[in-house]
Short mmCIF file of C-alpha atoms in Angstrom, two decimals:
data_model
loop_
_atom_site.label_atom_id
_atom_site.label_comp_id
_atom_site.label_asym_id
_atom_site.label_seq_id
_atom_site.Cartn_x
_atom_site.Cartn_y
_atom_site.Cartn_z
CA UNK A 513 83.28 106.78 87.09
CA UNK A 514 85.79 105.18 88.89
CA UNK A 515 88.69 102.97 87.39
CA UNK A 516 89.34 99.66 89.70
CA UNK A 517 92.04 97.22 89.12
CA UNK A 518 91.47 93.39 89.82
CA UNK A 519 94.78 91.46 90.38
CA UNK A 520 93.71 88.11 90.74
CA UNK A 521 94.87 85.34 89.03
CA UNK A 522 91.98 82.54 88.96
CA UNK A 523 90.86 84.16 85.98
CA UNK A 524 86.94 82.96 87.02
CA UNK A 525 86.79 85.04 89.94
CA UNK A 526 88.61 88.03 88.18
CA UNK A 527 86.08 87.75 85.30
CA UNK A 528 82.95 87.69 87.57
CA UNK A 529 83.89 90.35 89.64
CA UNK A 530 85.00 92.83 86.51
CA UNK A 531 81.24 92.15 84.95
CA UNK A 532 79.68 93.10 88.70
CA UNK A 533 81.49 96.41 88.97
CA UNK A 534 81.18 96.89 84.95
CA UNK A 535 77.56 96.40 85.87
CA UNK A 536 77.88 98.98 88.33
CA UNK A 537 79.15 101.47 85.83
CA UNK A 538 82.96 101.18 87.27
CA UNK A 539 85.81 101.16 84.72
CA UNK A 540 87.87 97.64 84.82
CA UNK A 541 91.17 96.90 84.39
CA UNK A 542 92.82 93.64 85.25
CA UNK A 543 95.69 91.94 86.33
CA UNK A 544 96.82 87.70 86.59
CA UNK A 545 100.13 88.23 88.01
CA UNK A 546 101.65 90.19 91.02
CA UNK A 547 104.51 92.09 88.61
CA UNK A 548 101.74 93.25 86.36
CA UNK A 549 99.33 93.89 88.92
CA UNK A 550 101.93 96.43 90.61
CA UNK A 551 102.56 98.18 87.68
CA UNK A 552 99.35 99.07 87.06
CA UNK A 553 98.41 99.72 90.08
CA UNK A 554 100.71 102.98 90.02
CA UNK A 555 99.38 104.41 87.04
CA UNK A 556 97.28 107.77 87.55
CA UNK A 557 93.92 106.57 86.36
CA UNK A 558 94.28 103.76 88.76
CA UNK A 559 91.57 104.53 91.80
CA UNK A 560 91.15 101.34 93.66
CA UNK A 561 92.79 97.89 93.52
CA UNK A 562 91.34 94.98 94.10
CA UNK A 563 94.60 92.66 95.14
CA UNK A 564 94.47 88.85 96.18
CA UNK A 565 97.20 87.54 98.54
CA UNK A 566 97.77 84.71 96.79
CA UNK A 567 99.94 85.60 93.08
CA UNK A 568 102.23 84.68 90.67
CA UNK A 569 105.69 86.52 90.36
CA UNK A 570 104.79 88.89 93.55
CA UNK A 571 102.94 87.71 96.51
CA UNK A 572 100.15 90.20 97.33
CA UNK A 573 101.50 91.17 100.12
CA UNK A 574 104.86 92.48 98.72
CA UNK A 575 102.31 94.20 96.31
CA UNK A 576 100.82 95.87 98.52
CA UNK A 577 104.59 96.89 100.52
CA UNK A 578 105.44 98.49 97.26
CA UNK A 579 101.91 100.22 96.20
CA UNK A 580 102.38 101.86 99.57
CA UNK A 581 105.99 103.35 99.07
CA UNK A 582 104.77 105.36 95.78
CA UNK A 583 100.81 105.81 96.26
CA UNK A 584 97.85 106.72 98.40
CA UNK A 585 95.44 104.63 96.09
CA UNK A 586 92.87 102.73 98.04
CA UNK A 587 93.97 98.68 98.47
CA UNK A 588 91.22 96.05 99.23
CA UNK A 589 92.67 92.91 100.13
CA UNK A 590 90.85 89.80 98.79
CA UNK A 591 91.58 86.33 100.07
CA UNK A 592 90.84 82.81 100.62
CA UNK A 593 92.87 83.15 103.81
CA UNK A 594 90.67 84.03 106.55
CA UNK A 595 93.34 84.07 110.12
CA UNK A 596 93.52 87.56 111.86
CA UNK A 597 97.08 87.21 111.52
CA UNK A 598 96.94 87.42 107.70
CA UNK A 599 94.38 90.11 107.97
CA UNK A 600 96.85 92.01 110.17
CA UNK A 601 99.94 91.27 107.83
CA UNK A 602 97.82 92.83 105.07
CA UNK A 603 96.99 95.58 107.16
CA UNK A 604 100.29 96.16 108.27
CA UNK A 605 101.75 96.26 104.65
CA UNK A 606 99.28 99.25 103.96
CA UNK A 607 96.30 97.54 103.02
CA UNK A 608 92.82 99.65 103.41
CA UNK A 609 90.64 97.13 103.51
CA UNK A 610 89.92 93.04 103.79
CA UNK A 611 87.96 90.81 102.70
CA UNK A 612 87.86 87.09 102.58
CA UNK A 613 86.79 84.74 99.76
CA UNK A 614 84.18 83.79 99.18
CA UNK A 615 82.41 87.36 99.89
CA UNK A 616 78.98 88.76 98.75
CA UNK A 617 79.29 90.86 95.84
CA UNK A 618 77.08 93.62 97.85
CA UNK A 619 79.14 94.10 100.66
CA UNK A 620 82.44 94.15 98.31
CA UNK A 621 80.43 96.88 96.54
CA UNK A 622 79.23 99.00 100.02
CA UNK A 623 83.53 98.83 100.88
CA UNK A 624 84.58 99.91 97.16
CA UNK A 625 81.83 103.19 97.39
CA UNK A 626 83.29 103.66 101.35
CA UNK A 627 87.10 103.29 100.05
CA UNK A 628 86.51 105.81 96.86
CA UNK A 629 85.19 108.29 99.60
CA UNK A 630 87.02 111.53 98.35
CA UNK A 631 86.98 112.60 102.40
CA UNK A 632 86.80 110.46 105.06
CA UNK A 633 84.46 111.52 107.99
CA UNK A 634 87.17 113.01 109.78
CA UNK A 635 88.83 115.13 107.05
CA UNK A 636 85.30 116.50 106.41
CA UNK A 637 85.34 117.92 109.36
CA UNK A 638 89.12 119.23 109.39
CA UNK A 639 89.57 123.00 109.67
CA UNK A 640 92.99 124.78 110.55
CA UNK A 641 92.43 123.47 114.10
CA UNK A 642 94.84 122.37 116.66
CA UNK A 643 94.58 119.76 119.28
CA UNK A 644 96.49 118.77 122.45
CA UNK A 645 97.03 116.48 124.90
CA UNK A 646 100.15 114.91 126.85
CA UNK A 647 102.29 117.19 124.81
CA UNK A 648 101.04 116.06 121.56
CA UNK A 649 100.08 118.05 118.86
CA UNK A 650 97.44 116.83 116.24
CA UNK A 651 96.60 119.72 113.26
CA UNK A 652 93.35 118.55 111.66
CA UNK A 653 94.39 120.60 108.99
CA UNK A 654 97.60 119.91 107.96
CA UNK A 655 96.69 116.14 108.79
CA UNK A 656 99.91 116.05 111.05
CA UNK A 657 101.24 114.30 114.37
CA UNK A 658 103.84 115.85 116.26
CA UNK A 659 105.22 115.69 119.90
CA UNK A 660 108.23 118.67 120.65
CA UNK A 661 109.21 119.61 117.64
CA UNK A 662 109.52 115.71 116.41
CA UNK A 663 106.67 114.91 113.51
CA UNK A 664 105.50 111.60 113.85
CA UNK A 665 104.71 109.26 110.72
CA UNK A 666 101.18 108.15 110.78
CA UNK A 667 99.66 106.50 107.89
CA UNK A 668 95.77 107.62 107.02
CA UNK A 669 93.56 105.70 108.95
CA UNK A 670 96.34 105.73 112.21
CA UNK A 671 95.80 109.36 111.72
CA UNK A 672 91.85 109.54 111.32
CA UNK A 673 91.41 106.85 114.46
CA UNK A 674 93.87 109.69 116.87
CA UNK A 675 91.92 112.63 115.61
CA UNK A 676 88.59 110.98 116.49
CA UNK A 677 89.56 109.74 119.83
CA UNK A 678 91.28 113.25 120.09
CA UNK A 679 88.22 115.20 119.41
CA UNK A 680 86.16 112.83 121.79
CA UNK A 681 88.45 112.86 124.79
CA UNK A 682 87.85 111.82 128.12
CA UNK A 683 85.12 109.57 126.76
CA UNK A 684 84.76 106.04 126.36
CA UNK A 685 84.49 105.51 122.24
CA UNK A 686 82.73 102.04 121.43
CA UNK A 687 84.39 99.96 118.79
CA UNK A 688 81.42 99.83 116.76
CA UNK A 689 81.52 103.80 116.74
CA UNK A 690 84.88 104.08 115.85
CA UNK A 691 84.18 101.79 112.48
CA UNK A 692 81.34 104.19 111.90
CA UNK A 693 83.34 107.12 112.10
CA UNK A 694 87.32 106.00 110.73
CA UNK A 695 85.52 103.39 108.30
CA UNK A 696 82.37 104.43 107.50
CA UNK A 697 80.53 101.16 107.42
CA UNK A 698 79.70 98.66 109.56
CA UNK A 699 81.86 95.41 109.68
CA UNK A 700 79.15 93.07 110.56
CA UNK A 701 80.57 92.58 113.83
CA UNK A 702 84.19 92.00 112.86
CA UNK A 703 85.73 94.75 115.59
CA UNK A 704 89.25 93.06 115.29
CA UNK A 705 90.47 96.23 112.80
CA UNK A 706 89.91 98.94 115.65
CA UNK A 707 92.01 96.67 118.08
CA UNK A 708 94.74 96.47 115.32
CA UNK A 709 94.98 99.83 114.79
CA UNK A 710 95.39 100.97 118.43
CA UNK A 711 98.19 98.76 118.86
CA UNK A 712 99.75 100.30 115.65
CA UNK A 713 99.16 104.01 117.71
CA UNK A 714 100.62 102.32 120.60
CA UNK A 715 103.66 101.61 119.14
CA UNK A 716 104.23 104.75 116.87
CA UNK A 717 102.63 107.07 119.82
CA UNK A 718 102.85 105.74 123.24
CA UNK A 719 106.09 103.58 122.94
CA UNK A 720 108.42 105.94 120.53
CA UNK A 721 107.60 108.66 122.90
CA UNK A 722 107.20 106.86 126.46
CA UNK A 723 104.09 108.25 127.21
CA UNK A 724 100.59 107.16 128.13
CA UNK A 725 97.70 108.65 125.69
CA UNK A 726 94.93 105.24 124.98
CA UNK A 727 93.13 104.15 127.96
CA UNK A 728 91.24 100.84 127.16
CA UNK A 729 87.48 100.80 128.74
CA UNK A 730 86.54 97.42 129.39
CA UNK A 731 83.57 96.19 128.20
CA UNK A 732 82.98 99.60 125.65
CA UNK A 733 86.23 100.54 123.61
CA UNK A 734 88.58 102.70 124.38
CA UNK A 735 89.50 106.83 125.54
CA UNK A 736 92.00 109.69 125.49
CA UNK A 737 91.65 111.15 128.66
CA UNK A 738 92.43 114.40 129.23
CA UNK A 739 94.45 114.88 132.64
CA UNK A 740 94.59 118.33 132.74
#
């Protein structure tokens, strides 16, 4: 079973949420401090982490920053600290997922089982396939971006939300169906995520390379459309 790390330092909340997932048959580790927390978090039997904004020593934010330089391991934010702008600020520093206190213990549970998804819906599907449009270059495979020769940084989900949109082109993709698909679950009507991460393909895609690629459909979601 998996091994999650809580870095939270009200030591109530920490202790309730290690007996749910110990209840759950997870493996617990935990952390009061963001220095501590960090460290851990690195280690290779480390799966998830659990990481509050709010902590001693390092913020959870710069936490996150640095989890992201060394590791791949899945990061749900949790937080007292509801604003879209701090869910985007986690986002931006890497974070997989968000939550904000206080949270049912059920849903926390449905994101830790979607997060600790060994493939996501869209690497399932990956073969050693190809796809263009505008000159860019997508390979499922390889789980690469590139545009002329130049090989474009993308982290995970950035990637996953292109190749969907890629492999749907020229049609409108709802919001909701993109969660389905790049997520996996359903964010109880919380859409803002999708709209975050277009703008982060806007900026790495459409405005590093001055080109046009996401077409926003109002009233249903957004398209790639194909003008060939």
């Amino acid at each position: 079973m998996a091994r999650i790390l809580i870095v939270e330092d009200d030591m109530k909340i920490a202790r309730f949420i290690e007996l749910e997932l110990r209840h759950e048959g997870y493996e617990t580790e935990t952390a009061a401090d963001g220095r501590t927390g960090l460290a851990k978090a690195l280690l290779p039997e480390t799966d998830l982490v659990l990481l509050d904004i709010m902590l001693p020593e390092l913020s959870g934010m710069e936490v996150c920053r640095r989890i992201r330089q060394e590791s791949e391991v899945p990061v749900i934010m949790l937080t007292a600290k509801g604003d879209v702008t701090d869910k985007v600020a986690g986002l931006d520093m890497g974070a997989d997922d968000y939550m904000t206190k206080p949270f049912a213990i059920e849903e926390l549970l449905a994101r830790i089982r979607v997060a600790l998804k060994p493939h996501s819906s869209t690497e399932a599907k990956a073969a050693k396939t190809k796809l263009t449009v505008c000159g860019l270059t997508v390979d499922l495979g390889a789980r690469a971006v590139s545009y002329q020769g130049e090989q474009l940084s993308l982290t995970k989900k950035e990637f996953d939300l292109l190749a969907f949109l890629l492999e749907n082109k020229n049609r409108a993709v709802s919001r909701e169906e993109l969660l389905s698909a790049v997520w996996d679950y359903d964010y109880a009507g919380d859409t803002n995520v999708v709209d975050v991460y277009i703008r982060y393909l806007r900026q790495k895609v459409e405005e590093h390379l001055g080109i046009r690629l996401l077409e926003t459909v109002r009233g249903v979601g957004y398209m790639i459309k194909d003008e060939n």
